[in-house]
mmCIF file of C-alpha atoms in Angstrom:
data_model
loop_
_atom_site.group_PDB
_atom_site.id
_atom_site.type_symbol
_atom_site.label_atom_id
_atom_site.label_comp_id
_atom_site.label_asym_id
_atom_site.label_seq_id
_atom_site.Cartn_x
_atom_site.Cartn_y
_atom_site.Cartn_z
ATOM 1 C CA UNK A 228 -146.055 202.473 -79.851
ATOM 2 C CA UNK A 229 -146.760 199.600 -82.247
ATOM 3 C CA UNK A 230 -149.935 199.484 -84.271
ATOM 4 C CA UNK A 231 -152.138 196.425 -83.582
ATOM 5 C CA UNK A 232 -154.488 195.096 -86.260
ATOM 6 C CA UNK A 233 -158.184 194.928 -85.390
ATOM 7 C CA UNK A 234 -158.345 191.143 -85.803
ATOM 8 C CA UNK A 235 -155.455 190.720 -83.356
ATOM 9 C CA UNK A 236 -157.338 192.693 -80.732
ATOM 10 C CA UNK A 237 -160.358 190.508 -81.330
ATOM 11 C CA UNK A 238 -158.352 187.269 -80.942
ATOM 12 C CA UNK A 239 -156.636 188.548 -77.818
ATOM 13 C CA UNK A 240 -159.994 189.550 -76.327
ATOM 14 C CA UNK A 241 -161.530 186.147 -77.067
ATOM 15 C CA UNK A 242 -158.565 184.272 -75.562
ATOM 16 C CA UNK A 243 -158.789 186.219 -72.321
ATOM 17 C CA UNK A 244 -162.418 185.250 -71.782
ATOM 18 C CA UNK A 245 -163.138 182.853 -68.886
ATOM 19 C CA UNK A 246 -163.498 179.236 -69.947
ATOM 20 C CA UNK A 247 -167.198 178.987 -69.178
ATOM 21 C CA UNK A 248 -167.999 181.833 -71.618
ATOM 22 C CA UNK A 249 -167.491 179.402 -74.507
ATOM 23 C CA UNK A 250 -170.167 176.976 -73.312
ATOM 24 C CA UNK A 251 -173.748 177.417 -72.173
ATOM 25 C CA UNK A 252 -174.111 176.890 -68.399
ATOM 26 C CA UNK A 253 -176.210 173.749 -68.802
ATOM 27 C CA UNK A 254 -173.606 171.973 -70.951
ATOM 28 C CA UNK A 255 -170.404 172.571 -68.978
ATOM 29 C CA UNK A 256 -171.045 169.680 -66.615
ATOM 30 C CA UNK A 257 -171.226 167.269 -69.529
ATOM 31 C CA UNK A 258 -167.556 167.836 -70.412
ATOM 32 C CA UNK A 259 -164.630 166.071 -68.802
ATOM 33 C CA UNK A 260 -162.540 167.953 -66.266
ATOM 34 C CA UNK A 261 -159.087 167.355 -67.716
ATOM 35 C CA UNK A 262 -155.884 167.409 -65.647
ATOM 36 C CA UNK A 263 -154.857 170.591 -67.447
ATOM 37 C CA UNK A 264 -158.034 172.295 -66.295
ATOM 38 C CA UNK A 265 -157.610 170.977 -62.773
ATOM 39 C CA UNK A 266 -154.183 172.654 -62.601
ATOM 40 C CA UNK A 267 -155.814 176.064 -62.944
ATOM 41 C CA UNK A 268 -157.074 177.853 -59.872
ATOM 42 C CA UNK A 269 -159.615 180.179 -61.449
ATOM 43 C CA UNK A 270 -163.180 180.218 -60.196
ATOM 44 C CA UNK A 271 -164.506 179.053 -63.530
ATOM 45 C CA UNK A 272 -162.365 175.894 -63.455
ATOM 46 C CA UNK A 273 -163.300 175.132 -59.867
ATOM 47 C CA UNK A 274 -166.960 175.537 -60.725
ATOM 48 C CA UNK A 275 -166.532 173.305 -63.773
ATOM 49 C CA UNK A 276 -164.789 170.509 -61.826
ATOM 50 C CA UNK A 277 -167.305 170.679 -59.009
ATOM 51 C CA UNK A 278 -170.162 170.342 -61.461
ATOM 52 C CA UNK A 279 -168.502 167.300 -63.016
ATOM 53 C CA UNK A 280 -167.958 165.660 -59.604
ATOM 54 C CA UNK A 281 -171.581 166.209 -58.661
ATOM 55 C CA UNK A 282 -172.719 164.640 -61.930
ATOM 56 C CA UNK A 283 -170.524 161.543 -61.447
ATOM 57 C CA UNK A 284 -171.863 161.035 -57.939
ATOM 58 C CA UNK A 285 -175.418 161.336 -59.164
ATOM 59 C CA UNK A 286 -174.895 158.827 -61.970
ATOM 60 C CA UNK A 287 -173.195 156.178 -59.833
ATOM 61 C CA UNK A 288 -176.281 153.939 -59.325
ATOM 62 C CA UNK A 289 -176.893 153.727 -63.061
ATOM 63 C CA UNK A 290 -173.263 152.918 -63.797
ATOM 64 C CA UNK A 291 -173.581 149.712 -61.767
ATOM 65 C CA UNK A 292 -175.666 148.035 -64.443
ATOM 66 C CA UNK A 293 -177.850 145.072 -63.556
ATOM 67 C CA UNK A 294 -176.227 144.012 -60.283
ATOM 68 C CA UNK A 295 -176.602 146.160 -57.185
ATOM 69 C CA UNK A 296 -173.963 144.205 -55.245
ATOM 70 C CA UNK A 297 -170.808 146.101 -54.322
ATOM 71 C CA UNK A 298 -167.305 144.850 -53.605
ATOM 72 C CA UNK A 299 -167.562 146.181 -50.064
ATOM 73 C CA UNK A 300 -170.661 144.008 -49.491
ATOM 74 C CA UNK A 301 -168.599 140.793 -49.420
ATOM 75 C CA UNK A 302 -169.060 139.027 -46.045
ATOM 76 C CA UNK A 303 -166.108 136.651 -46.594
ATOM 77 C CA UNK A 304 -162.534 137.462 -47.438
ATOM 78 C CA UNK A 305 -161.844 136.485 -51.056
ATOM 79 C CA UNK A 306 -159.060 134.082 -50.032
ATOM 80 C CA UNK A 307 -161.322 132.154 -47.629
ATOM 81 C CA UNK A 308 -164.523 131.703 -49.641
ATOM 82 C CA UNK A 309 -164.095 128.030 -50.532
ATOM 83 C CA UNK A 310 -162.563 127.128 -47.179
ATOM 84 C CA UNK A 311 -165.515 128.632 -45.321
ATOM 85 C CA UNK A 312 -168.030 126.965 -47.635
ATOM 86 C CA UNK A 313 -166.365 123.566 -47.177
ATOM 87 C CA UNK A 314 -166.395 124.095 -43.415
ATOM 88 C CA UNK A 315 -170.163 124.654 -43.497
ATOM 89 C CA UNK A 316 -170.858 121.704 -45.814
ATOM 90 C CA UNK A 317 -168.821 119.117 -43.916
ATOM 91 C CA UNK A 318 -169.604 120.209 -40.366
ATOM 92 C CA UNK A 319 -173.284 121.108 -40.716
ATOM 93 C CA UNK A 320 -175.044 120.514 -44.012
ATOM 94 C CA UNK A 321 -174.013 116.938 -44.811
ATOM 95 C CA UNK A 322 -174.230 115.591 -41.222
ATOM 96 C CA UNK A 323 -177.630 117.186 -40.536
ATOM 97 C CA UNK A 324 -179.275 116.782 -43.936
ATOM 98 C CA UNK A 325 -178.117 113.247 -44.717
ATOM 99 C CA UNK A 326 -177.545 111.782 -41.278
ATOM 100 C CA UNK A 327 -180.065 113.518 -39.054
ATOM 101 C CA UNK A 328 -183.047 111.245 -39.716
ATOM 102 C CA UNK A 329 -180.857 108.147 -39.370
ATOM 103 C CA UNK A 330 -179.778 109.277 -35.899
ATOM 104 C CA UNK A 331 -183.419 109.860 -34.902
ATOM 105 C CA UNK A 332 -184.381 106.390 -36.154
ATOM 106 C CA UNK A 333 -181.466 104.881 -34.218
ATOM 107 C CA UNK A 334 -182.533 106.534 -30.958
ATOM 108 C CA UNK A 335 -186.163 105.477 -31.486
ATOM 109 C CA UNK A 336 -185.130 101.918 -32.243
ATOM 110 C CA UNK A 337 -187.125 101.996 -35.482
ATOM 111 C CA UNK A 338 -185.639 101.240 -38.900
ATOM 112 C CA UNK A 339 -188.332 103.402 -40.506
ATOM 113 C CA UNK A 340 -189.893 106.474 -38.906
ATOM 114 C CA UNK A 341 -193.633 107.055 -39.029
ATOM 115 C CA UNK A 342 -194.665 110.097 -41.138
ATOM 116 C CA UNK A 343 -195.460 112.409 -38.202
ATOM 117 C CA UNK A 344 -192.209 111.651 -36.378
ATOM 118 C CA UNK A 345 -190.294 112.138 -39.604
ATOM 119 C CA UNK A 346 -191.944 115.516 -40.180
ATOM 120 C CA UNK A 347 -191.201 116.694 -36.628
ATOM 121 C CA UNK A 348 -187.619 115.421 -36.899
ATOM 122 C CA UNK A 349 -187.146 117.122 -40.261
ATOM 123 C CA UNK A 350 -188.282 120.475 -38.857
ATOM 124 C CA UNK A 351 -186.051 120.103 -35.792
ATOM 125 C CA UNK A 352 -183.025 119.173 -37.904
ATOM 126 C CA UNK A 353 -183.544 122.157 -40.206
ATOM 127 C CA UNK A 354 -183.824 124.544 -37.244
ATOM 128 C CA UNK A 355 -180.640 123.135 -35.696
ATOM 129 C CA UNK A 356 -178.773 123.474 -38.989
ATOM 130 C CA UNK A 357 -180.010 127.044 -39.426
ATOM 131 C CA UNK A 358 -178.828 128.078 -35.971
ATOM 132 C CA UNK A 359 -175.512 126.303 -36.414
ATOM 133 C CA UNK A 360 -175.022 127.959 -39.802
ATOM 134 C CA UNK A 361 -175.706 131.423 -38.406
ATOM 135 C CA UNK A 362 -173.120 130.895 -35.667
ATOM 136 C CA UNK A 363 -170.552 129.516 -38.118
ATOM 137 C CA UNK A 364 -171.152 132.249 -40.675
ATOM 138 C CA UNK A 365 -170.863 134.911 -38.006
ATOM 139 C CA UNK A 366 -167.553 133.393 -36.919
ATOM 140 C CA UNK A 367 -166.147 133.194 -40.468
ATOM 141 C CA UNK A 368 -167.433 136.583 -41.676
ATOM 142 C CA UNK A 369 -165.415 139.772 -41.652
ATOM 143 C CA UNK A 370 -165.296 141.309 -38.156
ATOM 144 C CA UNK A 371 -167.198 144.428 -39.181
ATOM 145 C CA UNK A 372 -169.845 142.600 -41.231
ATOM 146 C CA UNK A 373 -173.476 142.544 -40.047
ATOM 147 C CA UNK A 374 -176.233 140.155 -41.140
ATOM 148 C CA UNK A 375 -178.579 143.128 -41.413
ATOM 149 C CA UNK A 376 -176.600 144.197 -44.510
ATOM 150 C CA UNK A 377 -178.475 141.527 -46.472
ATOM 151 C CA UNK A 378 -181.786 143.262 -45.844
ATOM 152 C CA UNK A 379 -180.924 146.954 -45.726
ATOM 153 C CA UNK A 380 -182.277 149.310 -48.359
ATOM 154 C CA UNK A 381 -179.697 150.936 -50.591
ATOM 155 C CA UNK A 382 -180.513 154.642 -50.773
ATOM 156 C CA UNK A 383 -178.716 154.952 -54.111
ATOM 157 C CA UNK A 384 -181.005 152.271 -55.576
ATOM 158 C CA UNK A 385 -184.374 153.435 -54.292
ATOM 159 C CA UNK A 386 -185.928 152.640 -57.675
ATOM 160 C CA UNK A 387 -185.272 148.893 -57.176
ATOM 161 C CA UNK A 388 -188.101 147.317 -55.208
ATOM 162 C CA UNK A 389 -187.453 143.864 -53.739
ATOM 163 C CA UNK A 390 -191.202 143.131 -53.725
ATOM 164 C CA UNK A 391 -191.374 143.759 -57.468
ATOM 165 C CA UNK A 392 -188.253 141.659 -57.919
ATOM 166 C CA UNK A 393 -189.882 138.821 -55.959
ATOM 167 C CA UNK A 394 -193.076 138.938 -58.018
ATOM 168 C CA UNK A 395 -191.273 138.982 -61.361
ATOM 169 C CA UNK A 396 -188.761 136.362 -60.265
ATOM 170 C CA UNK A 397 -191.429 133.965 -58.992
ATOM 171 C CA UNK A 398 -193.525 134.355 -62.142
ATOM 172 C CA UNK A 399 -190.528 133.747 -64.379
ATOM 173 C CA UNK A 400 -189.423 130.767 -62.261
ATOM 174 C CA UNK A 401 -192.844 129.087 -62.456
ATOM 175 C CA UNK A 402 -192.923 129.563 -66.226
ATOM 176 C CA UNK A 403 -189.369 128.249 -66.594
ATOM 177 C CA UNK A 404 -189.972 125.157 -64.454
ATOM 178 C CA UNK A 405 -193.245 124.444 -66.250
ATOM 179 C CA UNK A 406 -191.566 124.548 -69.665
ATOM 180 C CA UNK A 407 -188.566 122.453 -68.586
ATOM 181 C CA UNK A 408 -190.835 119.901 -66.877
ATOM 182 C CA UNK A 409 -192.995 119.693 -69.988
ATOM 183 C CA UNK A 410 -189.927 119.133 -72.147
ATOM 184 C CA UNK A 411 -188.617 116.472 -69.732
ATOM 185 C CA UNK A 412 -191.968 114.663 -69.777
ATOM 186 C CA UNK A 413 -191.907 114.585 -73.582
ATOM 187 C CA UNK A 414 -188.332 113.310 -73.757
ATOM 188 C CA UNK A 415 -188.172 110.976 -70.755
ATOM 189 C CA UNK A 416 -191.774 110.404 -69.692
ATOM 190 C CA UNK A 417 -193.698 111.811 -66.738
ATOM 191 C CA UNK A 418 -192.140 111.595 -63.288
ATOM 192 C CA UNK A 419 -194.287 110.852 -60.193
ATOM 193 C CA UNK A 420 -194.312 113.205 -57.210
ATOM 194 C CA UNK A 421 -192.127 112.502 -54.176
ATOM 195 C CA UNK A 422 -193.902 109.530 -52.516
ATOM 196 C CA UNK A 423 -192.282 110.077 -49.084
ATOM 197 C CA UNK A 424 -193.261 113.739 -48.973
ATOM 198 C CA UNK A 425 -196.783 112.941 -50.156
ATOM 199 C CA UNK A 426 -197.170 110.347 -47.403
ATOM 200 C CA UNK A 427 -196.087 112.897 -44.774
ATOM 201 C CA UNK A 428 -198.490 115.549 -46.092
ATOM 202 C CA UNK A 429 -201.428 113.122 -46.089
ATOM 203 C CA UNK A 430 -200.706 111.794 -42.602
ATOM 204 C CA UNK A 431 -201.929 114.505 -40.197
ATOM 205 C CA UNK A 432 -202.308 118.224 -39.598
ATOM 206 C CA UNK A 433 -199.145 118.228 -37.473
ATOM 207 C CA UNK A 434 -197.191 116.700 -40.332
ATOM 208 C CA UNK A 435 -198.476 119.296 -42.787
ATOM 209 C CA UNK A 436 -197.662 122.181 -40.436
ATOM 210 C CA UNK A 437 -194.142 120.825 -39.872
ATOM 211 C CA UNK A 438 -193.579 120.506 -43.616
ATOM 212 C CA UNK A 439 -194.895 124.010 -44.187
ATOM 213 C CA UNK A 440 -192.554 125.492 -41.557
ATOM 214 C CA UNK A 441 -189.553 123.460 -42.699
ATOM 215 C CA UNK A 442 -189.877 123.922 -46.461
ATOM 216 C CA UNK A 443 -191.364 127.418 -46.642
ATOM 217 C CA UNK A 444 -189.630 129.260 -43.777
ATOM 218 C CA UNK A 445 -186.566 127.537 -42.333
ATOM 219 C CA UNK A 446 -185.076 126.050 -45.511
ATOM 220 C CA UNK A 447 -185.431 129.174 -47.698
ATOM 221 C CA UNK A 448 -183.889 131.331 -44.972
ATOM 222 C CA UNK A 449 -181.000 128.897 -44.445
ATOM 223 C CA UNK A 450 -180.164 128.305 -48.104
ATOM 224 C CA UNK A 451 -180.536 131.920 -49.199
ATOM 225 C CA UNK A 452 -178.293 133.219 -46.421
ATOM 226 C CA UNK A 453 -175.605 130.652 -47.255
ATOM 227 C CA UNK A 454 -175.701 130.379 -51.059
ATOM 228 C CA UNK A 455 -176.886 133.828 -52.076
ATOM 229 C CA UNK A 456 -176.045 136.015 -49.090
ATOM 230 C CA UNK A 457 -172.566 134.701 -48.306
ATOM 231 C CA UNK A 458 -171.394 132.701 -51.334
ATOM 232 C CA UNK A 459 -172.828 134.758 -54.219
ATOM 233 C CA UNK A 460 -172.020 138.115 -52.616
ATOM 234 C CA UNK A 461 -168.437 137.062 -51.893
ATOM 235 C CA UNK A 462 -167.903 135.686 -55.408
ATOM 236 C CA UNK A 463 -169.332 138.799 -57.060
ATOM 237 C CA UNK A 464 -166.644 140.915 -55.389
ATOM 238 C CA UNK A 465 -163.926 139.095 -57.371
ATOM 239 C CA UNK A 466 -165.642 138.369 -60.713
ATOM 240 C CA UNK A 467 -168.502 139.421 -62.969
ATOM 241 C CA UNK A 468 -171.916 138.968 -61.389
ATOM 242 C CA UNK A 469 -173.006 136.567 -64.170
ATOM 243 C CA UNK A 470 -170.111 134.233 -63.349
ATOM 244 C CA UNK A 471 -170.850 134.492 -59.642
ATOM 245 C CA UNK A 472 -174.524 133.577 -60.211
ATOM 246 C CA UNK A 473 -173.594 130.594 -62.401
ATOM 247 C CA UNK A 474 -170.985 129.213 -59.970
ATOM 248 C CA UNK A 475 -173.169 129.656 -56.888
ATOM 249 C CA UNK A 476 -176.073 127.995 -58.731
ATOM 250 C CA UNK A 477 -173.933 124.977 -59.608
ATOM 251 C CA UNK A 478 -172.939 124.629 -55.950
ATOM 252 C CA UNK A 479 -176.544 125.102 -54.846
ATOM 253 C CA UNK A 480 -177.711 122.376 -57.210
ATOM 254 C CA UNK A 481 -174.876 119.984 -56.368
ATOM 255 C CA UNK A 482 -175.413 120.058 -52.584
ATOM 256 C CA UNK A 483 -178.903 118.593 -53.051
ATOM 257 C CA UNK A 484 -177.269 115.391 -54.351
ATOM 258 C CA UNK A 485 -180.069 114.848 -56.866
ATOM 259 C CA UNK A 486 -178.744 113.952 -60.292
ATOM 260 C CA UNK A 487 -182.122 113.868 -62.015
ATOM 261 C CA UNK A 488 -183.039 117.330 -60.695
ATOM 262 C CA UNK A 489 -179.602 118.924 -61.127
ATOM 263 C CA UNK A 490 -180.481 121.040 -64.178
ATOM 264 C CA UNK A 491 -183.785 122.203 -62.725
ATOM 265 C CA UNK A 492 -182.147 123.168 -59.432
ATOM 266 C CA UNK A 493 -179.463 125.039 -61.373
ATOM 267 C CA UNK A 494 -182.124 127.122 -63.144
ATOM 268 C CA UNK A 495 -183.808 127.813 -59.810
ATOM 269 C CA UNK A 496 -180.484 128.976 -58.374
ATOM 270 C CA UNK A 497 -179.919 131.285 -61.359
ATOM 271 C CA UNK A 498 -183.327 132.942 -60.956
ATOM 272 C CA UNK A 499 -182.800 133.376 -57.215
ATOM 273 C CA UNK A 500 -179.307 134.765 -57.798
ATOM 274 C CA UNK A 501 -180.430 137.230 -60.471
ATOM 275 C CA UNK A 502 -183.264 138.465 -58.275
ATOM 276 C CA UNK A 503 -180.875 139.056 -55.391
ATOM 277 C CA UNK A 504 -178.289 140.776 -57.596
ATOM 278 C CA UNK A 505 -180.825 143.153 -59.106
ATOM 279 C CA UNK A 506 -182.596 144.117 -55.883
ATOM 280 C CA UNK A 507 -179.569 143.983 -53.581
ATOM 281 C CA UNK A 508 -181.935 142.687 -50.891
ATOM 282 C CA UNK A 509 -182.004 139.066 -49.753
ATOM 283 C CA UNK A 510 -185.733 139.312 -49.020
ATOM 284 C CA UNK A 511 -186.438 138.915 -52.732
ATOM 285 C CA UNK A 512 -184.751 135.522 -53.132
ATOM 286 C CA UNK A 513 -186.116 134.278 -49.778
ATOM 287 C CA UNK A 514 -189.685 135.092 -50.828
ATOM 288 C CA UNK A 515 -189.269 133.453 -54.254
ATOM 289 C CA UNK A 516 -187.726 130.345 -52.670
ATOM 290 C CA UNK A 517 -190.512 130.148 -50.088
ATOM 291 C CA UNK A 518 -193.301 130.567 -52.636
ATOM 292 C CA UNK A 519 -191.789 127.984 -54.955
ATOM 293 C CA UNK A 520 -191.499 125.421 -52.153
ATOM 294 C CA UNK A 521 -195.085 126.177 -51.097
ATOM 295 C CA UNK A 522 -196.263 125.581 -54.657
ATOM 296 C CA UNK A 523 -194.355 122.283 -54.686
ATOM 297 C CA UNK A 524 -196.081 121.188 -51.472
ATOM 298 C CA UNK A 525 -199.506 122.059 -52.876
ATOM 299 C CA UNK A 526 -198.876 120.118 -56.082
ATOM 300 C CA UNK A 527 -197.539 117.144 -54.132
ATOM 301 C CA UNK A 528 -200.521 117.155 -51.772
ATOM 302 C CA UNK A 529 -203.223 117.306 -54.445
ATOM 303 C CA UNK A 530 -201.560 115.284 -57.187
#
């Protein structure tokens, strides 16, 4: 029988200890479960790997960063995003938004519509475009996609409140527009309010109600579903969320065909996009859009 030194017995004893003996129980889960460890079948390794898996699952919401949008949230296939958007623009948005009032004037036999008729026509046109857009978007969306996904609460992001996002987003948007408008007035002179809209608001109660419904309910719902819900969500599944917000905001600004307001509309689109990305709920951008349009109507009416 061979003699074994005392230190050799000590080393052999230490090496035969289970892995978790070397680490306090509350620190094992902070280590990585390496492939070598996963090859072992001992209880200590299984417990270690399980603890690591549970920690990764728990940390998933925080690993997403600012944006709460997921790749699986995309309503359009990545290859069809621009085709579907062009289909909406050329079959619904441009004909209704830029030709609707002309058609109404043609049927009435009047070259210029009176303010109340124009307000009623504007509301009707917006409702028709909204319904047409919902049908078209449903047809072009993925078969399994549901519109309710835009408004569902993500259980993994319970700490993100869309109401808080709406309040902060609206406050920041008002401050941003105020500063940019002030800078524009200094550089280019003050710009008068929209004279056509002001005339409609001053005409009658019916005209004011129609404007309120069109600008504060129908239009925000339509534009947020299209440009944030479908376009931004689909783009964010193939690129960084910042790029998706910027591109969707450029499109949002461009479709208004207003060169002098392009930059301001771009900033508005960015705020709406960031609010939607952070909350993951389309209610936030709809509320901000609605409140901003309501503020615009109030300013136009009184000034």
